[in-house]
Amino acid sequence: MNILVTGGAGFIGANFLNLLVPRHPEHRFINVDALTYAANPASLDPIADRPNYAFARVDITDADAVQALFAEHEPDCVVHFAAESHVDRSILGPRQFVRTNIEGTFNLLEAARTRWAPGDGLFHHVSTDEVYGSLGPTGLFTEDTRYDPSSPYSASKAASDHLVRAYHRTFRLPVKITNCSNNYGPLQFPEKLIPLMILNCLERKPLPIYGEGTNVRDWLYVTDHCEAIWAVVERGAVGRTYNIGGHNEVRNIDVVDRLCETVAELTGQDVDGLLALKTYVKDRPGHDHRYAIDASRIGEELGWTPKETFETGLRKTVQWYLDHSEWVDKVRSGEYRNWLDANYGDRG
Ligand code: NAD
Ligand code: TDX
């Protein structure tokens, strides 16, 4: 198969490609990424020279470029990760979320619809549990939970999910959708809670906790998510949605405490000094209180279960950030933006 992977230079996409490109030499993987602030091509160093891997710098909001991409690479399958993914940024500037997450998805669906014969191909849409809104103290999101998004980010992902389903019903486009809970692990851009807190601990900066820190997220190690997506691509039912989650609900304050303990243990720093960095700051507007996933469908139908526990996953993650300070310095520096322009500026 020719598999077009959008957003493969971002956090989950890069983990997905690093896992699957070596494992499946019989498939050709084409990574399509605009290289926004959230991307890091260095994340793909382990597979960059593999014969079954290629990179194309394309912005999915450019409909003509997306059509040209399909003409050139003739994909049989699209695994669509590319998105603006950070809730706080969607509050500060929602426009790009509408463009990339809704229009970008639409452009890909249009290319797939016009280039694949009815019933051919597979469009796998990678989505989030945030489309379901917020839970109270009990209950779980199932695949039948009503959509009720709270942020411009989650509303844009909900809209893209609806478009994907509509293309299935109207045009018989073979689609699959996965809605996953919060991911963590190597290669995550340090704007998200876990890498932000790790790096702030290492730099002895304040650890900003929104509101009272009692919001709950269901954390899943990134490679467990990637394995789940691949199981759905290979064996999931066409037209079906699968929820993916870690069975691992943790309050934000407890995540931060565990991170302080893990950083202290792995670096020899004094844990009380790290815990003292916790700072309660103004809450996120529209902050969803609790997410929790019922992942029984993917478990029962496809036999998927997460392999990492929160303890093993957090240790691996903290160790990865300790070992990759160069990666971190690059994604945070202006020099990195210059390097991107110099290396990829004219490769559109
Ligand atoms: P990310 O922000 O780390 O990476 C996004 C990637 O998409 C980047 O490489 C970026 O350059 C690329 N991109 C952005 N706009 C683009 C455009 N217009 N054209 C082409 N490429 C573009 O995101 P992530 O955390 O890896 O998330 C990947 C997907 O998984 C997203 O669709 C997100 O909604 C979904 N998801 C994420 C999580 C999570 O916890 N991170 C959980 C569930 C679902
Ligand atoms: O500095 C912070 N302080 C804080 O208390 C940050 C960045 C976050 N938080 C809180 C907000 C959330 O309750 O931590 C929790 C996690 O925040 P994020 O890492 O921003 O993730 P979240 O908003 O839950 O969304 C993530 O999971 C679902 C991803 O960013 C989405 O792309 C994914 O769809």
Short mmCIF file of C-alpha atoms in Angstrom, two decimals, residues 1-8 17 21 27-33 52-58 69 72-79:
data_model
loop_
_atom_site.label_atom_id
_atom_site.label_comp_id
_atom_site.label_asym_id
_atom_site.label_seq_id
_atom_site.Cartn_x
_atom_site.Cartn_y
_atom_site.Cartn_z
CA MET A 1 0.00 0.00 0.00
CA ASN A 2 0.97 3.62 -0.48
CA ILE A 3 0.07 5.24 2.84
CA LEU A 4 -0.16 9.00 3.03
CA VAL A 5 0.45 10.07 6.63
CA THR A 6 -0.44 13.72 7.25
CA GLY A 7 1.18 15.57 10.16
CA GLY A 8 3.94 12.98 10.41
CA LEU A 17 6.07 6.58 11.47
CA VAL A 21 8.05 2.33 8.67
CA HIS A 27 4.21 -0.44 2.50
CA ARG A 28 5.38 2.96 1.28
CA PHE A 29 4.79 5.78 3.78
CA ILE A 30 4.59 9.37 2.52
CA ASN A 31 4.77 11.93 5.29
CA VAL A 32 2.84 15.09 4.36
CA ASP A 33 3.50 17.99 6.68
CA ASN A 52 9.87 2.98 2.02
CA TYR A 53 9.72 6.51 3.50
CA ALA A 54 9.29 9.85 1.73
CA PHE A 55 8.56 13.40 2.87
CA ALA A 56 6.49 16.07 1.14
CA ARG A 57 6.15 19.57 2.54
CA VAL A 58 2.53 20.39 1.77
CA LEU A 69 -0.01 15.12 -3.89
CA GLU A 72 2.00 12.08 -7.59
CA HIS A 73 1.89 9.46 -4.83
CA GLU A 74 -1.35 7.60 -5.64
CA PRO A 75 -2.13 6.69 -2.03
CA ASP A 76 -4.33 3.71 -1.21
CA CYS A 77 -4.71 4.88 2.35
CA VAL A 78 -4.61 8.19 4.24
CA VAL A 79 -3.86 8.33 7.96
#
